[in-house]
PDB file of C-alpha atoms in Angstrom:
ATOM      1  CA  UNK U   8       4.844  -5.118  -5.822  1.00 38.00           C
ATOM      2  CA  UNK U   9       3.420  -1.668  -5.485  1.00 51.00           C
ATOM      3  CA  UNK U  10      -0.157  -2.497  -6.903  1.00 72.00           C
ATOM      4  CA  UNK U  11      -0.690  -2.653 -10.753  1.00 87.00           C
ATOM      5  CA  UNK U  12       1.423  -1.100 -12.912  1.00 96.00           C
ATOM      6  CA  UNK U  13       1.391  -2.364 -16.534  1.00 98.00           C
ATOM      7  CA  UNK U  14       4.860  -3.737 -16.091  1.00 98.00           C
ATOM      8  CA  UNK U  15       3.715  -5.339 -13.615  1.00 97.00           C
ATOM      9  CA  UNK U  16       1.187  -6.852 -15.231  1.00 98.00           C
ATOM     10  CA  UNK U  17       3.101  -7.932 -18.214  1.00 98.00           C
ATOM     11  CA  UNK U  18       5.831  -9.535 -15.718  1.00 97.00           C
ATOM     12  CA  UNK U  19       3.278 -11.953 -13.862  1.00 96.00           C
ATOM     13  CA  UNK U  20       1.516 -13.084 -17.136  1.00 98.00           C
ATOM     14  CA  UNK U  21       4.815 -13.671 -18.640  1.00 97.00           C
ATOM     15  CA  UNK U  22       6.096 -15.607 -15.091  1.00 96.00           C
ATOM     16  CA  UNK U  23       3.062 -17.862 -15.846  1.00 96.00           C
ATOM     17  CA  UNK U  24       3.049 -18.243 -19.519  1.00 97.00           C
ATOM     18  CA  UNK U  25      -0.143 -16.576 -20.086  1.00 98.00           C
ATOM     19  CA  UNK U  26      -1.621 -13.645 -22.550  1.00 98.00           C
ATOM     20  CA  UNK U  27      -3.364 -10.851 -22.770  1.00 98.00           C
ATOM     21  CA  UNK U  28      -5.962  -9.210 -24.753  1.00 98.00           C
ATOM     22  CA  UNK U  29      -7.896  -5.571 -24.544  1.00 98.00           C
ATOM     23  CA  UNK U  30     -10.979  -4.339 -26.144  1.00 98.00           C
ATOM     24  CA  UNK U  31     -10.972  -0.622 -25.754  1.00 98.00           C
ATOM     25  CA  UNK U  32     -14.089   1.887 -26.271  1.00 98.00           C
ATOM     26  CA  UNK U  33     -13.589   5.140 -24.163  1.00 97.00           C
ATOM     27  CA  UNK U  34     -10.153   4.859 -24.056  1.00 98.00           C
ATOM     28  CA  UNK U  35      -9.822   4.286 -27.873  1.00 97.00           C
ATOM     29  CA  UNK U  36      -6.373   2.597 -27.189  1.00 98.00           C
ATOM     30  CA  UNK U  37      -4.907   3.789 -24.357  1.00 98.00           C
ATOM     31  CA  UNK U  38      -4.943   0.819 -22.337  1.00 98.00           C
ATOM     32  CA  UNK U  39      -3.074  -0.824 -25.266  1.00 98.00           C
ATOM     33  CA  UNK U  40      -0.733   1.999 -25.398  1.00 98.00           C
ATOM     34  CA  UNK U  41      -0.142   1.809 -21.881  1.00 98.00           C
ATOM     35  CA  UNK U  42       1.085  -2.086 -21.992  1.00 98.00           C
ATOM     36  CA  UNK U  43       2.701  -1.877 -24.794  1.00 98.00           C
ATOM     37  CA  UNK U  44       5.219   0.692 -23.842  1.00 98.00           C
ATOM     38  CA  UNK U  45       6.401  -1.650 -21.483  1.00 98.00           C
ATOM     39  CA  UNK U  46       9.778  -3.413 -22.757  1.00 97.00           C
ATOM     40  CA  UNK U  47       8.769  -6.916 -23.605  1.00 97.00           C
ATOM     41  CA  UNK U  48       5.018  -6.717 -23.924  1.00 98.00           C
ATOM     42  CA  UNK U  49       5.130  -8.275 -27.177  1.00 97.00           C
ATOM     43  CA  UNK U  50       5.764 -12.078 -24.711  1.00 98.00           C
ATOM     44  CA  UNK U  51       2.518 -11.517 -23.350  1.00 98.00           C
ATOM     45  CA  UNK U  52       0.367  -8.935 -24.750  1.00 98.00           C
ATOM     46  CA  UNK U  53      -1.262 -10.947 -28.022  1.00 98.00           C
ATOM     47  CA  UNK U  54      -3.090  -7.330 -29.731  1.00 98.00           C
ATOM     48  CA  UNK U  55      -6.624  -5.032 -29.136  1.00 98.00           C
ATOM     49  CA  UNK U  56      -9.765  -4.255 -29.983  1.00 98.00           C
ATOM     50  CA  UNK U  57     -11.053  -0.519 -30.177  1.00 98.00           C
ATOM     51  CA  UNK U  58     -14.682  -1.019 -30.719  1.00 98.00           C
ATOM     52  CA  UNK U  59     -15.788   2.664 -30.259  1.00 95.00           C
ATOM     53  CA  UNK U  60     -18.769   1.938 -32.146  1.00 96.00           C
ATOM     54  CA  UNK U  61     -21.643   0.204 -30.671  1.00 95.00           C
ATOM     55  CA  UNK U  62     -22.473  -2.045 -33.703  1.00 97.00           C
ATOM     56  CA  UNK U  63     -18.773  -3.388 -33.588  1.00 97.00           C
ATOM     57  CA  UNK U  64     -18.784  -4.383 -29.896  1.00 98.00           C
ATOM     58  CA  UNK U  65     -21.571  -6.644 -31.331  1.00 98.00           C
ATOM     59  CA  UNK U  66     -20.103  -7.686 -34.589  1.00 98.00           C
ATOM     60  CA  UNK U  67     -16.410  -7.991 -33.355  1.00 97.00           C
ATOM     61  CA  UNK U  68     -16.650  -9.189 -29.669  1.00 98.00           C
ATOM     62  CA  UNK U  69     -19.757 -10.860 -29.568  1.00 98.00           C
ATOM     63  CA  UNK U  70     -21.541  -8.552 -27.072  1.00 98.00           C
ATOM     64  CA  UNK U  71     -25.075  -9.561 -27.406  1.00 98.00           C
ATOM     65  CA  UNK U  72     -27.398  -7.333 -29.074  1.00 98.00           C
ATOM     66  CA  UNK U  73     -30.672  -7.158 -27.457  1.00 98.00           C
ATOM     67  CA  UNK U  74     -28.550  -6.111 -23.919  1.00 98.00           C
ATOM     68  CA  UNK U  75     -26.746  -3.168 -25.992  1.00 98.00           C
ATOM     69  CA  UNK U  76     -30.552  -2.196 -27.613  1.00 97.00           C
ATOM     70  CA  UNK U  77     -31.918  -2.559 -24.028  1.00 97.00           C
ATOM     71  CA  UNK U  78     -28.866  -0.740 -21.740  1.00 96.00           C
ATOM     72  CA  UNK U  79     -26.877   0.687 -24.350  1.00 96.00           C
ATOM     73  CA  UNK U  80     -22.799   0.195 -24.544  1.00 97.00           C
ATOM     74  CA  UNK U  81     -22.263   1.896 -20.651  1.00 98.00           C
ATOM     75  CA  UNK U  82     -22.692  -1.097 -18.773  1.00 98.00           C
ATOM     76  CA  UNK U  83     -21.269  -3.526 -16.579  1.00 98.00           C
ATOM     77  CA  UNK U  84     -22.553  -6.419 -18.453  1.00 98.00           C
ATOM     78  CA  UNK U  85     -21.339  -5.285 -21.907  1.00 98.00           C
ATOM     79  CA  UNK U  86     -17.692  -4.094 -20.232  1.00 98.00           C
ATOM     80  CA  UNK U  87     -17.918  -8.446 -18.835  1.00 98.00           C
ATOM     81  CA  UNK U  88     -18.753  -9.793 -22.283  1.00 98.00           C
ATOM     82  CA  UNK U  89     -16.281  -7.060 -23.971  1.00 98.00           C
ATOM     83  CA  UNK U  90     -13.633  -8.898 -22.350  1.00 98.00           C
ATOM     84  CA  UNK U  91     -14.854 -12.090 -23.253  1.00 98.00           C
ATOM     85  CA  UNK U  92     -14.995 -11.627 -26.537  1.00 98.00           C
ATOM     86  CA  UNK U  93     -11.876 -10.311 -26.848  1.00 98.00           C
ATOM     87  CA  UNK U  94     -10.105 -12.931 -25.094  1.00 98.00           C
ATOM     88  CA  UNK U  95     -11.852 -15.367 -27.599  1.00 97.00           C
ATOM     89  CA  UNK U  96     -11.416 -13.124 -30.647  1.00 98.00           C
ATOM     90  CA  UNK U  97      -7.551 -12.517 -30.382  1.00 98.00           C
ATOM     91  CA  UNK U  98      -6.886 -16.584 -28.784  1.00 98.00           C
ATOM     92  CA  UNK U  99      -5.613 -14.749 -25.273  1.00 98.00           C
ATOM     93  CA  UNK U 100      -5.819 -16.421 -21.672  1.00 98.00           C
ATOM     94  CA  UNK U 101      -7.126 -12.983 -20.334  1.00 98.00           C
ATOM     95  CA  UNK U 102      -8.721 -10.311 -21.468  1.00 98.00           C
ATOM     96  CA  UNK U 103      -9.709  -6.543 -20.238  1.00 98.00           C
ATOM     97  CA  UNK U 104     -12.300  -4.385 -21.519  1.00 98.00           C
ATOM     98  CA  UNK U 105     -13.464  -0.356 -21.212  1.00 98.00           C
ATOM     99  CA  UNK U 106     -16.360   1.387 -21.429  1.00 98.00           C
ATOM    100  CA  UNK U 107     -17.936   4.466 -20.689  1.00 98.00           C
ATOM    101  CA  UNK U 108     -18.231   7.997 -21.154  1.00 98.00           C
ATOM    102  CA  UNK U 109     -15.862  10.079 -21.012  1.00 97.00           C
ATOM    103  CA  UNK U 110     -17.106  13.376 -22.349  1.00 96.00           C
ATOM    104  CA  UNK U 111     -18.339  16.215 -23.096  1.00 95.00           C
ATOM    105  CA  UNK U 112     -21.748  14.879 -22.798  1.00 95.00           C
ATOM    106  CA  UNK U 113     -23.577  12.274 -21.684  1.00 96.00           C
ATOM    107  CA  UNK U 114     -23.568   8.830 -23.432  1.00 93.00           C
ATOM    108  CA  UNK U 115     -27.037   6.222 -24.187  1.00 88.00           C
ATOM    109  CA  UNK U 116     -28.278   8.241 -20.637  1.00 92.00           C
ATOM    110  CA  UNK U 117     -25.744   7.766 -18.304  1.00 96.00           C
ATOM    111  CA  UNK U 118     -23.468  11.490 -17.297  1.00 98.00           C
ATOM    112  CA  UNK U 119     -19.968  11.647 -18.411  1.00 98.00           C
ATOM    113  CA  UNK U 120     -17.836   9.741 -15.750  1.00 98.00           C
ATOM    114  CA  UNK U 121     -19.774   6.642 -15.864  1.00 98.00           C
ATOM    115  CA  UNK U 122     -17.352   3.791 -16.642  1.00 98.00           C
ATOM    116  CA  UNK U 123     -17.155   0.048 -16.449  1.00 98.00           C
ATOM    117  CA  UNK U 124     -13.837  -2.147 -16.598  1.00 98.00           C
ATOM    118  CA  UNK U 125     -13.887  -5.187 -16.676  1.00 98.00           C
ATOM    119  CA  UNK U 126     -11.655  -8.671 -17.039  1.00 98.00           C
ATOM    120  CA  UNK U 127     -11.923 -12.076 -18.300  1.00 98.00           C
ATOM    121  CA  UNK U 128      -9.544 -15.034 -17.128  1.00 97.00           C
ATOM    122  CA  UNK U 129      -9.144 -18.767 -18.472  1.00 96.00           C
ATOM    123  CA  UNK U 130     -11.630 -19.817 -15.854  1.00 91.00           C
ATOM    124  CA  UNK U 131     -14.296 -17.955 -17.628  1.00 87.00           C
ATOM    125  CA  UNK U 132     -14.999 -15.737 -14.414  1.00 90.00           C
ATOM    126  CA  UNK U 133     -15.050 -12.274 -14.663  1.00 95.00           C
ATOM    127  CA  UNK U 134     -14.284  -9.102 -12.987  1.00 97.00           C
ATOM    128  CA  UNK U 135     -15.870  -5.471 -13.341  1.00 97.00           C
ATOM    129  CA  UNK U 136     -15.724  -2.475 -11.674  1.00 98.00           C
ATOM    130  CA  UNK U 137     -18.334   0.512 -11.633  1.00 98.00           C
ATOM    131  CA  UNK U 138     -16.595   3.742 -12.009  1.00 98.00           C
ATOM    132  CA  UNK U 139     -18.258   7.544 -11.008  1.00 98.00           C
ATOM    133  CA  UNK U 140     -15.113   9.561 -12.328  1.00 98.00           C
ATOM    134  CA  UNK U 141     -14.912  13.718 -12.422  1.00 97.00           C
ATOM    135  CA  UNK U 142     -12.495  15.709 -14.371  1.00 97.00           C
ATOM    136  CA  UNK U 143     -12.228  16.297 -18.239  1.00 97.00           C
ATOM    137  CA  UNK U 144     -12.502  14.116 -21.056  1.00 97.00           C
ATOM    138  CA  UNK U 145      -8.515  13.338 -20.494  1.00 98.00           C
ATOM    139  CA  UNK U 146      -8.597  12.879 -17.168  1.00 98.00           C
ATOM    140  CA  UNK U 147     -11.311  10.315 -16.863  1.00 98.00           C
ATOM    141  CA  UNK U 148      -9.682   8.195 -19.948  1.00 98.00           C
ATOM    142  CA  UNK U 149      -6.236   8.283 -17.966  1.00 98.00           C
ATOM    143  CA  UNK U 150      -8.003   7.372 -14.504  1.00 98.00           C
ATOM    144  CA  UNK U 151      -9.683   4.648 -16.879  1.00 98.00           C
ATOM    145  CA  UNK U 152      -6.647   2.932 -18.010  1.00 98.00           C
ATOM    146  CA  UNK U 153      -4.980   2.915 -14.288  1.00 98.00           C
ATOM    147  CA  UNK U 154      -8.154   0.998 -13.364  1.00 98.00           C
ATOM    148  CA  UNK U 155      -8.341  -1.733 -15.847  1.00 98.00           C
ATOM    149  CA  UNK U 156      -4.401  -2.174 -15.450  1.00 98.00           C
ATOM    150  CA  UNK U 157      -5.012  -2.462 -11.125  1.00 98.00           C
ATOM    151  CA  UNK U 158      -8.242  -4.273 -11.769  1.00 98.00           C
ATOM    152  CA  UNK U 159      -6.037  -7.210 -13.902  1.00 98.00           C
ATOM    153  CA  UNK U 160      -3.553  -7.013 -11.950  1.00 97.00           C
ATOM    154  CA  UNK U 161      -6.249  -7.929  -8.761  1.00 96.00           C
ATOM    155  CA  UNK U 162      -7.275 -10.668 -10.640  1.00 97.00           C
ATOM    156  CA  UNK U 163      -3.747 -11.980 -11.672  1.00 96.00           C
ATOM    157  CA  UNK U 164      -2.538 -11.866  -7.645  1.00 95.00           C
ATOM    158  CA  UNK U 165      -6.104 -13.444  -6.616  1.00 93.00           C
ATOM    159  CA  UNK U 166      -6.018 -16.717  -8.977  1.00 88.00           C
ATOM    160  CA  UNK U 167      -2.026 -16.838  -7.640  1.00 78.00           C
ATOM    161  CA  UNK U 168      -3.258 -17.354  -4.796  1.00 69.00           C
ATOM    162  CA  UNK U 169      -6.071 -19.381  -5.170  1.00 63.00           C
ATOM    163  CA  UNK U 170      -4.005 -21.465  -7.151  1.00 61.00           C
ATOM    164  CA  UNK U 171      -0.903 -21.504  -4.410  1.00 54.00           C
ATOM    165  CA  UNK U 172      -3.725 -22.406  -1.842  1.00 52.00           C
ATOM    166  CA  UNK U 173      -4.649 -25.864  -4.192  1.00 50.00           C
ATOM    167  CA  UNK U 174      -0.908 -26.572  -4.449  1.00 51.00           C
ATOM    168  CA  UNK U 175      -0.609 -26.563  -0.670  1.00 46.00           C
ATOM    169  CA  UNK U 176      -3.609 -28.167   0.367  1.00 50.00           C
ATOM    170  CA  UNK U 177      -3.225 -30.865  -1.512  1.00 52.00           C
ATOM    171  CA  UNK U 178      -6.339 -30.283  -3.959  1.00 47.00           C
TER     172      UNK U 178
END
């Protein structure tokens, strides 16, 4: 495998029986898009979330609310519950969240680039990345959705393993 693609993606979660979920801000659907113009998406991808608003990633995906008042919506932690909440909210085994800003001007203090992916899998653990992107407001929502898609596929090939290790071991 060449590192991420969405089809990717979608082929692995399907191989295992597992779903997917996305809550979107920045990218206001892209990542969605993305997956589901993949052939067959519809066996693992279960639907998404475009919270663009701050008061919805609170209301819809349980992002608590004293950690948007205190850091606003561009932040690691709120990307990490994002997906959370999303996996929860739409009854998937993974989820994948986005948010950030991508332009023209800066967002709740942080400079246009500043963007946080993260995932959720059935474990519970979580996965973000910390993003310092340049280019216009395009540009940095496209480099956004290649990094959520790489950053689930990461965690899909790391819990393979981990979970190939157990079978061998004899855990």
């Amino acid at each position: 495998m060449s590192g991420g693609t969405a089809a990717e993606v979608l082929a692995l979660l399907e191989r295992r029986g597992q779903t997917l979920a996305v809550a979107e801000s920045l990218t206001g659907g892209l990542v969605a898009a993305e997956l589901t113009a993949v052939n067959g998406a519809s066996r693992s991808f279960r639907g998404s979330v475009t919270a663009y608003a701050t008061e919805l990633k609170r209301e819809l995906l349980g992002v608590d609310g004293g950690l948007l008042a205190e850091h606003g919506a561009v932040d690691a932690e709120v990307a990490r519950q994002m997906a959370r909440g999303v996996r929860r909210a739409l009854g998937a085994d993974w989820g994948v969240a986005t948010t950030g800003v991508a332009g023209p001007t800066p967002q709740d203090g942080q400079p246009v680039g500043t963007v946080h992916v993260a995932v959720a899998g059935p474990s519970g653990a979580t996965a973000s990345a910390a993003l310092r992107l340049e280019g216009d407001r395009a540009g940095i929502r496209g480099e956004t959705v290649r990094a959520a898609v790489k950053l689930l596929f990461s965690e899909l090939i790391a819990t393979t393993r981990a979970q190939d290790t157990e079978q061998h071991s004899g855990i």
